[in-house]
């Protein structure tokens, strides 16, 4: 019997209650609570066949025990599947996703996902709530930490790479897990950066910025999708049939499982879409197959199937038979997902005879490489790499920190696995650095208090700021070089952690001022979960490394770069603002009608109260230790018909003394189009490794489809078009510093 036959046989035998039970996705109660705590009587649900899946189990043993109980409680022996938030690694915590995105290294991203999958699978997990592929341009939003950054093309490639890494060649392979693309969709564009807030945007932007990563994950065969909390253009995603059944299953051809986010179905009521059963009917009708935690499907579907629903206020009229049909549709999708995971053939699949976890030693090696590849060198006035004989002072709240290095959403990580920066430097150089604390990790007392209420322990230094700054200055003066370790605590970023002003905290800026005054060469390393506005810090520092929260080996990766054991190769996957008031910010902003050649004295394209000289670091920016020369780009032809292959070639040369990993970036612009198009947009990139003095030719294939864009007065009336005429191609080391050529499409 093939999978579909098994599913159909079960469907024919199942009672309505059994079908509804399959739609219930419960929390194991062993992990993180990210919404209103739901006190589910888990054992009772298992005994009654009222659970389809469980997330948040913490060991193979507990998953197996739950499976035994579920099988005993299921008349037809239908197993559960087990899921978990495996966001940037599992026990082996890799750098935050935003950091990994800065590596622009798709093989590395695939490898970290594959490693996480192997660790997760060894604990009986079948599905991970990852990859998180919300394009995000607003540093106020705390979940930038989990995101692939601001660019749709880079995000789409990351979505594909991570999906491949998690799932391997097919769902159900040993040591692999099903991916769950999330959060569908535009969760990364909340108004004012407030988490969970709604999104209003042009359909064109939805189609060309926020949907491409989902399309890429689906093409790669992602087994599941999680729906987002927010509304898009007035329709909450948990009731958004046009996007779920319409775009996702229709246009994008997704045929897997759609799960709600945590109590997302219940949240339709406060969204204003009606109390249950209306909200429940809307979610099921829209295509949300499983209800995470809220149990609204379990509570209300029996009545809905009995009575149907007349809800003129919701524009919804469903007969009892129609609701029954929707329950069947959702249940069939849950069973099909289980069949694809191999669970219907063997209910203990993934729970017995499971491959052992991969070696943690190998994981640490990979995590260290990933950390070094993710850090972005923003400035280097001939200071780095440091000599291992230099007398180094590490100053600031993260100089010897472990817990924050894990970053947000590291639910299975352990702080004791982190080697802090002071130890990493000592291990690498054989010389213990001087360590001095300059500030509290959370220096705003109100924030510390707010986090403490939620059970988060925030470290603080009891000394006065004057005392701490005195120690910091003394440490700097007594050293050859001072490394300021600043940034934000992991609890500053993540879910429900929006900030009004994403910038380096004030007391840490005072610390930098004090260190800069000493005249000791100053390296600033920023550990953060989001792009923090740097203000004047980049002028004060002689060298500046943006290291994010780098996971268990984050500080070791930083030490490798500081002392030249690894070459810096990271490139910003998000623009770094100069001032927090600039966000949302992205390199590909649509052009306006101004500047114009006028005489308006006060005219500015930026802000009246922000100096023109401030430094912001553009998308794609990052330095290495080499000295790169880019040759002029040349096209194989300057006029082409659609369908003709065009190549853009240029030579890149490393004129420096050390190795370079260079990410050559190709952008395009379309100066005349039917609607406003982005000022420029990334169409391709290539990573090349160049040894000292090496020159290479880099070749990009250009094709007409790269210039297609949507015109969408409504979501139902989307037209993808491409126009003949001139386009510009811009190539360079980042989105700003490029050289251009023109290509004319004759057709
Ligand atoms: C809520 C978050 O939005 C989602 O990303 C996560 O997977 C679920 N909680 C489960 O923890």
XYZ file of C-alpha atoms and ligand atoms in Angstrom:
758
model
C 0.000 0.000 0.000
C 1.407 3.383 -0.855
C 1.213 6.396 1.454
C -1.915 7.804 -0.104
C -3.731 4.491 0.169
C -2.814 4.231 3.864
C -4.095 7.769 4.427
C -7.362 7.055 2.607
C -7.906 3.808 4.478
C -7.494 5.635 7.773
C -9.736 8.496 6.670
C -12.464 5.980 5.842
C -12.275 4.408 9.270
C -11.862 7.496 11.441
C -14.649 9.042 13.471
C -15.166 12.786 13.439
C -13.679 13.064 16.943
C -10.591 11.177 15.848
C -10.157 13.471 12.877
C -10.485 16.586 15.026
C -7.979 15.111 17.492
C -5.404 14.957 14.693
C -5.657 18.730 14.233
C -4.557 19.453 17.785
C -0.900 20.504 18.167
C 0.083 20.581 21.815
C 3.030 21.863 23.807
C 4.879 19.287 25.865
C 5.026 21.763 28.686
C 8.738 21.139 29.015
C 9.911 24.234 27.223
C 9.452 27.869 26.495
C 6.040 29.495 26.796
C 5.679 32.211 24.164
C 2.067 33.153 24.671
C -0.651 32.909 27.275
C 0.189 29.755 29.286
C -2.216 27.008 28.324
C -2.768 24.376 30.957
C -3.426 21.432 28.744
C -3.991 18.112 30.403
C -1.548 16.427 28.070
C -1.929 12.913 29.392
C -5.700 13.179 29.137
C -5.413 14.278 25.519
C -3.123 11.386 24.651
C -5.394 8.844 26.298
C -8.392 10.215 24.436
C -6.737 10.341 20.999
C -7.005 14.128 21.041
C -3.484 15.043 19.972
C -1.974 15.018 16.527
C 1.478 16.284 17.438
C 3.519 17.646 20.316
C 6.211 20.249 20.333
C 8.852 21.022 22.904
C 9.793 17.554 24.166
C 13.230 17.553 25.718
C 14.489 13.998 25.264
C 14.115 10.856 23.209
C 12.796 9.066 26.288
C 9.994 11.515 26.950
C 8.995 11.568 23.262
C 8.931 7.781 23.190
C 6.848 7.644 26.358
C 4.368 10.092 24.870
C 4.220 8.077 21.661
C 3.463 4.887 23.580
C 0.681 6.607 25.416
C -0.716 8.173 22.248
C -0.715 4.844 20.433
C -2.490 3.206 23.347
C -5.083 5.974 23.246
C -5.627 5.825 19.494
C -8.125 3.202 18.297
C -6.456 3.103 14.888
C -2.888 3.359 16.199
C -2.159 6.770 14.647
C 1.171 8.095 15.950
C 2.090 11.627 16.973
C 4.873 13.597 15.385
C 7.249 15.637 17.521
C 8.411 19.169 16.769
C 10.667 21.772 18.321
C 12.004 25.270 17.803
C 15.420 24.526 16.344
C 16.188 27.978 15.108
C 19.957 28.363 14.903
C 21.154 24.993 16.055
C 19.858 22.625 18.688
C 22.192 21.609 21.542
C 25.026 22.937 19.390
C 24.017 26.565 19.081
C 25.252 28.275 15.931
C 25.313 32.033 15.367
C 21.939 33.749 15.138
C 20.251 33.424 11.770
C 20.875 37.077 10.981
C 24.550 36.415 11.663
C 24.649 33.289 9.495
C 22.983 35.309 6.752
C 25.957 37.678 6.893
C 28.217 34.813 5.855
C 26.423 34.750 2.472
C 27.762 31.184 2.515
C 24.935 28.905 1.448
C 26.925 25.694 1.888
C 27.718 26.701 5.442
C 24.074 27.510 6.159
C 23.025 24.147 4.729
C 25.676 22.420 6.820
C 24.560 24.073 10.067
C 20.928 23.147 9.328
C 21.971 19.558 8.589
C 23.904 19.371 11.842
C 20.964 20.778 13.802
C 18.668 18.281 12.076
C 20.896 15.386 13.091
C 20.955 16.538 16.718
C 17.196 17.116 16.719
C 16.444 13.767 15.080
C 18.577 11.966 17.660
C 16.121 13.248 20.278
C 13.078 11.915 18.480
C 12.070 15.115 16.718
C 10.427 14.852 13.304
C 9.870 18.500 12.498
C 11.587 21.786 13.318
C 9.844 25.142 13.390
C 12.474 26.530 11.030
C 13.753 28.062 8.858
C 12.470 31.451 9.882
C 12.526 33.344 6.600
C 10.854 36.636 7.361
C 12.555 39.383 5.393
C 13.104 42.150 7.891
C 14.168 45.763 7.589
C 13.232 47.206 10.935
C 15.838 46.924 13.674
C 13.243 47.804 16.279
C 11.669 44.396 15.749
C 13.366 41.894 18.080
C 12.970 38.983 15.698
C 15.421 40.445 13.190
C 17.739 38.122 15.141
C 16.059 35.061 13.612
C 15.680 36.490 10.156
C 17.733 36.147 6.965
C 17.928 39.937 6.681
C 16.554 42.575 4.368
C 17.030 41.176 0.906
C 14.562 38.880 -0.883
C 17.114 37.138 -3.121
C 19.603 36.394 -0.349
C 16.720 35.313 1.904
C 15.310 33.029 -0.774
C 18.663 31.336 -1.273
C 19.011 30.931 2.479
C 15.500 29.466 2.696
C 16.414 26.884 0.076
C 19.774 26.046 1.662
C 18.326 25.638 5.154
C 15.437 23.523 3.874
C 17.905 21.238 2.091
C 19.994 21.005 5.237
C 17.069 20.089 7.479
C 15.287 17.686 5.158
C 17.985 16.142 2.989
C 16.891 14.508 -0.225
C 13.442 13.454 1.018
C 11.183 13.733 4.025
C 11.592 10.931 6.494
C 15.273 10.191 5.848
C 17.147 9.095 9.011
C 18.869 11.910 10.833
C 16.694 14.465 9.031
C 13.656 16.501 10.021
C 10.844 18.262 8.203
C 11.325 21.982 7.733
C 8.549 24.423 8.616
C 8.828 27.695 6.718
C 7.725 30.549 8.939
C 6.065 32.902 9.503
C 3.714 33.071 6.563
C 3.825 35.991 5.746
C 5.270 39.495 6.159
C 5.653 38.998 9.921
C 8.953 40.881 9.553
C 7.250 44.123 8.514
C 5.145 45.045 11.562
C 4.094 48.658 11.930
C 6.639 50.661 13.917
C 8.616 47.471 14.513
C 6.181 46.343 17.223
C 6.104 42.573 17.410
C 2.836 40.965 16.266
C 1.660 44.214 14.717
C -0.217 44.291 11.454
C 1.183 44.975 8.049
C -0.151 47.161 5.284
C 1.852 47.106 2.125
C 1.563 47.141 -1.636
C 0.785 43.714 -3.091
C 3.797 44.303 -5.326
C 6.002 44.487 -2.231
C 4.449 41.375 -0.767
C 5.053 39.493 -3.996
C 8.575 40.674 -4.649
C 9.995 41.082 -1.126
C 8.215 38.845 1.390
C 6.963 35.880 -0.632
C 10.104 34.852 -2.588
C 11.766 33.075 0.382
C 8.596 30.984 0.822
C 8.513 30.177 -2.879
C 12.142 29.065 -2.673
C 11.557 26.849 0.377
C 8.547 25.262 -1.324
C 10.521 24.571 -4.487
C 13.051 22.833 -2.264
C 10.238 20.611 -0.947
C 9.656 22.066 2.520
C 7.163 19.797 4.296
C 5.321 22.406 6.331
C 4.574 26.081 6.837
C 3.662 28.086 9.956
C 1.244 30.966 9.676
C 2.142 34.395 11.094
C 0.386 36.281 13.895
C -0.042 39.514 11.949
C -2.675 40.685 9.521
C -1.663 41.520 5.958
C -3.661 44.294 4.346
C -6.412 43.972 6.948
C -6.739 40.198 6.945
C -5.109 38.288 9.834
C -2.959 35.541 8.403
C -4.742 32.848 10.411
C -7.870 33.669 8.422
C -6.176 34.613 5.191
C -7.509 32.127 2.688
C -6.397 34.297 -0.219
C -2.784 33.887 0.827
C -2.894 30.360 2.286
C -5.203 28.467 -0.029
C -4.746 31.003 -2.812
C -1.083 31.907 -3.100
C 0.624 29.219 -1.012
C -1.261 26.164 -2.210
C -2.357 27.640 -5.517
C 0.269 29.849 -7.105
C 3.250 28.375 -5.231
C 2.050 24.765 -5.430
C 2.643 23.874 -1.760
C 1.109 20.519 -0.850
C 2.337 20.043 2.725
C 1.019 20.843 6.182
C 0.038 24.304 7.448
C 0.218 24.853 11.215
C -0.935 27.819 13.229
C 1.408 29.790 15.406
C 1.015 29.617 19.186
C -2.693 30.286 19.955
C -2.938 31.988 16.577
C -6.467 30.659 15.954
C -7.682 31.988 19.308
C -6.107 35.361 18.506
C -8.530 35.894 15.636
C -11.019 37.011 18.277
C -8.999 39.982 19.587
C -8.051 40.701 15.970
C -11.748 41.493 15.584
C -12.770 38.563 13.395
C -15.282 37.094 15.806
C -15.320 34.841 18.814
C -15.283 31.091 18.391
C -16.841 29.370 16.587
C -16.573 32.070 13.898
C -12.799 32.500 14.267
C -12.361 28.726 14.252
C -14.371 28.324 11.081
C -12.433 31.110 9.429
C -9.055 29.584 10.270
C -10.022 26.112 9.080
C -11.615 27.547 5.955
C -8.518 29.651 5.256
C -6.371 26.500 5.281
C -4.813 26.362 8.763
C -4.637 22.605 9.244
C -3.356 22.314 12.809
C -4.168 24.471 15.826
C -1.128 25.085 18.044
C -1.828 25.081 21.781
C -5.106 27.026 21.841
C -7.336 23.906 21.453
C -10.042 25.914 19.715
C -10.372 23.329 16.958
C -10.796 20.645 19.586
C -13.392 22.644 21.492
C -15.474 24.054 18.662
C -15.240 21.862 15.587
C -17.625 19.188 16.902
C -20.457 21.744 17.155
C -19.507 23.383 13.879
C -19.684 20.051 12.079
C -23.063 19.359 13.666
C -24.639 22.769 13.003
C -22.664 24.438 10.233
C -22.265 28.205 10.522
C -24.195 31.232 9.425
C -22.048 34.276 10.193
C -23.133 37.151 7.937
C -20.917 39.544 9.926
C -17.930 37.464 8.783
C -19.314 36.895 5.315
C -19.187 33.187 6.059
C -21.879 30.626 5.499
C -20.886 26.995 5.843
C -23.193 24.015 5.908
C -22.494 21.159 8.299
C -21.298 19.094 5.342
C -18.945 21.834 4.229
C -17.370 22.032 7.685
C -17.034 18.252 7.707
C -15.309 18.535 4.330
C -12.882 21.109 5.737
C -12.101 18.860 8.713
C -11.417 16.027 6.271
C -9.163 18.269 4.201
C -7.089 19.291 7.218
C -6.950 15.775 8.671
C -5.885 14.305 5.336
C -3.019 16.813 5.240
C -1.916 15.893 8.766
C -1.983 12.193 7.910
C -0.183 12.770 4.616
C 2.552 14.659 6.490
C 2.872 11.735 8.911
C 2.971 9.312 6.002
C 5.748 11.311 4.334
C 7.701 11.215 7.583
C 7.392 7.427 7.517
C 5.298 7.423 10.669
C 2.285 5.619 9.269
C 4.473 2.737 8.136
C 6.335 2.680 11.459
C 4.867 4.654 14.381
C 8.193 4.510 16.200
C 10.076 5.924 13.271
C 12.542 8.398 14.622
C 11.991 7.093 18.136
C 13.665 3.697 18.099
C 16.837 2.622 16.353
C 17.600 6.309 15.975
C 21.050 7.331 14.707
C 23.130 8.757 17.560
C 23.659 12.493 17.766
C 26.610 13.720 15.703
C 29.808 14.379 17.600
C 29.625 17.556 19.657
C 33.276 18.080 18.881
C 32.454 18.296 15.174
C 29.588 20.602 16.026
C 31.868 22.916 17.951
C 34.283 23.042 15.011
C 31.470 23.932 12.645
C 30.066 26.480 15.114
C 33.455 28.151 15.403
C 33.881 28.337 11.648
C 30.331 29.699 11.322
C 30.955 32.331 14.000
C 34.090 33.577 12.271
C 32.307 33.613 8.907
C 29.324 35.551 10.299
C 31.150 38.429 11.973
C 31.365 41.537 9.813
C 34.480 43.705 9.889
C 33.266 47.272 9.403
C 36.432 49.235 9.928
C 40.119 48.490 10.256
C 42.686 51.272 10.402
C 45.613 48.899 10.093
C 45.051 47.562 13.597
C 43.840 44.038 12.942
C 44.889 41.307 13.004
C 46.554 41.663 16.381
C 49.830 40.046 17.186
C 49.494 37.224 19.686
C 52.186 38.874 21.771
C 50.153 42.087 22.146
C 49.039 42.954 25.645
C 45.263 43.023 25.311
C 42.566 44.403 27.617
C 39.020 43.130 27.156
C 36.599 45.661 28.540
C 32.845 45.781 28.637
C 29.863 43.671 29.571
C 30.555 40.873 27.101
C 34.278 40.413 27.761
C 33.743 37.186 29.681
C 30.092 36.491 28.961
C 28.644 33.070 28.174
C 24.841 33.163 28.358
C 24.238 36.062 25.990
C 26.428 34.543 23.309
C 23.768 31.880 22.701
C 21.381 34.549 21.462
C 17.618 34.403 21.455
C 15.717 31.218 20.560
C 18.366 28.800 21.705
C 15.925 26.646 23.640
C 18.196 23.597 23.813
C 21.504 25.423 24.243
C 23.470 25.644 27.443
C 25.528 28.580 28.589
C 28.210 26.238 29.926
C 28.938 25.154 26.336
C 30.115 28.664 25.490
C 33.802 29.454 25.687
C 33.850 33.135 26.680
C 36.040 35.654 24.898
C 38.662 35.990 27.628
C 39.259 32.211 27.658
C 39.178 32.030 23.868
C 41.843 34.735 23.592
C 44.012 33.044 26.175
C 43.686 29.647 24.466
C 44.614 31.169 21.111
C 47.494 33.404 22.158
C 48.783 31.670 25.267
C 48.409 34.950 27.082
C 45.620 35.888 29.504
C 44.031 39.215 28.612
C 43.282 41.812 31.252
C 39.526 41.817 31.811
C 37.582 44.791 33.104
C 33.865 45.349 33.166
C 32.740 48.748 32.069
C 28.992 48.548 32.256
C 26.074 46.390 33.228
C 24.714 44.056 30.627
C 21.304 45.604 30.975
C 22.091 49.083 32.111
C 18.587 50.458 31.974
C 17.088 49.610 35.378
C 13.515 49.594 34.047
C 14.448 47.019 31.442
C 16.235 44.819 33.949
C 13.142 44.973 36.081
C 10.879 44.133 33.172
C 12.983 41.124 32.214
C 13.252 39.959 35.810
C 9.487 39.866 36.060
C 9.565 37.276 33.302
C 12.051 35.151 35.188
C 15.048 36.237 33.145
C 18.075 36.737 35.307
C 19.926 39.825 34.289
C 23.484 40.230 35.402
C 24.511 43.553 36.743
C 27.621 45.034 38.214
C 27.094 46.595 41.651
C 29.880 49.172 41.264
C 29.100 52.759 40.368
C 29.665 53.869 36.795
C 32.504 56.128 37.930
C 34.307 53.159 39.463
C 33.752 50.984 36.426
C 34.982 53.634 34.018
C 38.062 54.200 36.180
C 38.879 50.473 35.968
C 38.206 50.451 32.245
C 40.570 53.385 31.626
C 43.260 51.844 33.789
C 43.018 48.542 31.920
C 43.258 50.339 28.569
C 46.242 52.432 29.634
C 48.112 49.379 30.843
C 47.631 47.533 27.534
C 48.849 47.678 23.922
C 45.307 47.450 22.625
C 41.866 47.574 24.184
C 38.923 45.572 22.900
C 35.572 47.044 23.940
C 32.978 44.256 24.091
C 29.646 46.036 23.820
C 26.170 45.431 22.460
C 22.921 44.070 23.810
C 21.879 41.162 26.010
C 20.202 38.222 24.326
C 16.957 39.134 26.052
C 16.964 42.491 24.301
C 16.273 40.684 21.036
C 13.889 37.916 20.046
C 10.156 37.493 20.264
C 8.180 40.214 21.982
C 11.336 42.316 22.291
C 10.792 45.358 20.167
C 12.851 48.406 21.065
C 11.992 52.027 20.515
C 15.575 52.945 19.804
C 17.847 50.136 18.609
C 21.275 51.533 19.426
C 24.290 50.852 21.623
C 23.053 51.484 25.196
C 24.009 54.868 26.641
C 26.322 53.616 29.386
C 28.265 51.595 26.845
C 28.635 54.656 24.658
C 30.110 56.423 27.679
C 32.462 53.486 28.091
C 33.619 53.847 24.479
C 34.137 57.599 25.025
C 36.297 56.849 28.056
C 38.351 54.219 26.243
C 38.832 56.422 23.168
C 40.192 59.192 25.392
C 43.024 56.985 26.644
C 44.630 56.923 23.200
C 45.196 53.170 23.394
C 44.313 51.614 20.029
C 40.650 50.674 20.273
C 38.877 47.674 18.784
C 35.120 47.635 19.259
C 33.322 44.303 19.025
C 29.529 44.465 18.979
C 27.580 41.469 20.262
C 23.931 41.927 19.351
C 20.774 40.340 18.019
C 19.852 43.152 15.672
C 21.564 45.923 13.715
C 22.200 48.553 16.380
C 22.740 52.123 15.285
C 26.382 52.893 15.920
C 26.336 56.688 15.946
C 29.830 58.105 16.278
C 31.223 54.856 17.565
C 32.586 53.983 14.162
C 34.690 57.176 14.186
C 36.032 56.473 17.650
C 37.050 52.881 16.969
C 40.251 52.045 15.129
C 38.716 48.718 14.243
C 35.094 47.646 14.426
C 33.756 44.102 14.263
C 30.020 43.348 14.299
C 29.919 39.878 15.830
C 26.195 39.390 16.630
C 25.374 36.683 19.166
C 27.578 33.970 17.770
C 26.444 30.823 19.580
C 28.548 28.400 21.616
C 31.709 29.263 19.723
C 30.878 32.904 19.024
C 33.698 34.349 21.124
C 36.169 31.824 19.706
C 35.212 32.928 16.197
C 35.808 36.541 17.269
C 39.196 35.650 18.747
C 40.113 33.867 15.504
C 39.425 37.036 13.543
C 41.092 39.384 16.025
C 44.316 37.397 15.935
C 44.251 36.390 12.273
C 43.492 32.694 12.737
C 40.479 33.262 10.464
C 39.928 35.864 7.772
C 36.959 38.210 8.147
C 34.486 37.466 5.367
C 31.058 38.549 6.651
C 28.949 40.995 4.651
C 25.968 42.783 6.173
C 22.664 41.077 5.416
C 20.946 44.167 6.831
C 21.830 47.845 6.565
C 23.348 49.249 9.754
C 21.706 52.561 10.559
C 23.674 55.519 11.878
C 20.757 56.627 14.032
C 17.872 54.547 15.405
C 15.347 56.976 13.931
C 16.310 55.887 10.430
C 14.626 52.515 10.564
C 13.059 50.815 8.689
C 15.986 50.960 6.351
C 16.973 48.998 3.284
C 19.275 49.544 0.369
C 16.623 48.840 -2.229
C 14.264 51.687 -1.371
C 12.033 52.914 -4.158
C 13.215 56.169 -5.726
C 11.104 59.262 -5.118
C 10.650 62.270 -7.360
C 13.275 64.181 -5.383
C 16.006 65.366 -5.255
C 15.192 67.765 -8.056
C 17.417 70.530 -9.381
C 15.746 73.305 -7.409
C 16.692 76.092 -5.078
C 14.802 75.027 -1.976
C 17.436 75.973 0.609
C 16.187 73.621 3.267
C 16.008 70.730 0.874
C 17.234 67.375 2.220
C 16.526 63.789 1.326
C 17.372 62.718 4.866
C 16.591 64.168 8.256
C 16.972 67.793 9.295
C 18.415 66.787 12.650
C 20.891 64.179 11.401
C 24.267 65.254 10.132
C 25.112 64.356 6.531
C 28.459 62.993 7.652
C 27.252 60.169 9.881
C 28.332 56.728 8.829
C 25.827 54.107 8.003
C 27.029 50.802 6.696
C 25.141 49.616 3.628
C 23.717 46.207 2.902
C 26.425 43.881 1.607
C 29.234 45.806 3.289
C 32.155 44.095 5.000
C 35.940 44.196 4.909
C 38.584 41.513 4.782
C 42.263 41.595 5.609
C 43.256 41.776 1.942
C 43.196 44.673 -0.462
C 40.662 44.103 -3.195
C 40.686 45.623 -6.660
C 37.620 45.296 -8.831
C 38.080 45.554 -12.592
C 35.442 47.158 -14.837
C 32.506 44.931 -15.660
C 32.068 43.928 -19.296
C 29.090 42.411 -21.024
C 29.291 39.697 -23.673
C 26.723 41.801 -25.582
C 25.127 45.118 -24.814
C 21.893 44.385 -26.641
C 20.055 41.112 -26.350
C 16.735 39.495 -27.043
C 14.902 37.768 -24.191
C 16.064 34.174 -24.169
C 19.579 35.094 -25.248
C 22.305 34.303 -22.742
C 24.302 37.335 -21.668
C 27.407 37.207 -19.501
C 28.835 39.889 -17.299
C 32.538 39.433 -16.573
C 34.926 41.239 -14.345
C 38.258 40.543 -12.766
C 38.824 40.747 -9.036
C 42.259 40.874 -7.535
C 43.528 40.491 -4.014
C 46.493 42.852 -3.858
C 46.995 42.305 -0.138
C 49.329 39.951 1.690
C 46.663 37.609 3.136
C 43.869 35.379 1.911
C 40.473 36.908 1.121
C 36.996 35.450 0.868
C 35.235 37.965 -1.341
C 31.502 38.129 -2.013
C 31.096 39.736 -5.416
C 27.608 41.222 -5.585
C 25.559 41.972 -8.660
C 22.700 44.445 -8.472
C 20.372 45.734 -11.155
C 18.092 48.652 -11.717
C 15.320 49.262 -14.158
C 15.260 52.986 -14.847
C 11.969 53.039 -16.742
C 9.174 50.683 -15.775
C 5.392 50.534 -15.597
C 5.408 51.184 -11.849
C 8.016 52.414 -9.366
C 10.728 49.836 -8.941
C 13.495 49.573 -6.291
C 16.465 51.907 -6.742
C 18.554 48.767 -7.158
C 18.065 45.122 -6.313
C 20.381 42.180 -5.831
C 20.188 39.681 -8.684
C 23.156 37.414 -7.971
C 26.340 37.007 -5.957
C 29.398 34.796 -6.041
C 31.856 33.999 -3.317
C 35.485 33.584 -4.327
C 38.510 32.698 -2.238
C 41.647 34.548 -3.349
C 45.099 33.963 -2.004
C 47.577 36.828 -1.669
C 48.166 38.444 -5.066
C 45.614 36.260 -6.844
C 43.424 37.619 -9.631
C 40.304 35.844 -10.891
C 37.660 36.388 -13.465
C 34.109 36.269 -12.129
C 31.312 35.542 -14.579
C 27.611 36.162 -14.023
C 24.893 34.841 -16.310
C 22.269 37.478 -16.968
C 18.826 36.448 -18.117
C 15.612 38.272 -18.855
C 13.629 36.622 -16.044
C 15.737 38.468 -13.488
C 13.882 41.592 -14.563
C 10.323 40.326 -14.165
C 8.229 42.236 -11.701
C 4.632 42.089 -10.517
C 1.819 44.503 -11.148
C -0.904 43.692 -8.668
C -3.929 45.918 -8.165
C -5.274 42.996 -6.104
C -3.821 39.680 -5.038
C -6.149 37.896 -7.442
C -5.082 40.000 -10.419
C -1.320 39.663 -10.429
C 0.493 40.127 -13.685
C 4.232 39.425 -13.907
C 5.735 41.614 -16.600
C 9.064 42.452 -18.139
C 9.743 45.313 -20.458
C 12.176 45.758 -23.317
C 14.615 48.648 -22.943
C 17.621 49.599 -20.901
C 18.544 48.041 -17.571
C 21.621 48.806 -15.518
C 23.868 46.252 -13.873
C 25.934 47.277 -10.875
C 28.710 45.094 -9.557
C 30.865 45.576 -6.513
C 31.771 44.544 -2.975
C 28.534 45.928 -1.453
C 25.273 47.576 -2.455
C 26.804 51.088 -2.541
C 30.287 50.898 -4.031
C 29.603 49.525 -7.473
C 30.537 50.045 -11.126
C 27.812 49.877 -13.725
C 27.122 48.789 -17.293
C 23.991 49.092 -19.376
C 22.206 46.340 -21.172
C 19.363 46.821 -23.631
C 16.705 44.175 -23.918
C 15.461 44.375 -27.488
C 12.448 42.254 -26.635
C 5.698 31.481 18.740
C 6.680 31.857 17.687
O 6.171 32.929 16.921
C 7.044 30.717 16.738
O 8.113 31.126 15.943
C 7.385 29.484 17.515
O 7.722 28.444 16.613
C 6.203 29.102 18.389
N 5.936 30.184 19.310
C 6.441 27.812 19.176
O 7.387 28.013 20.146
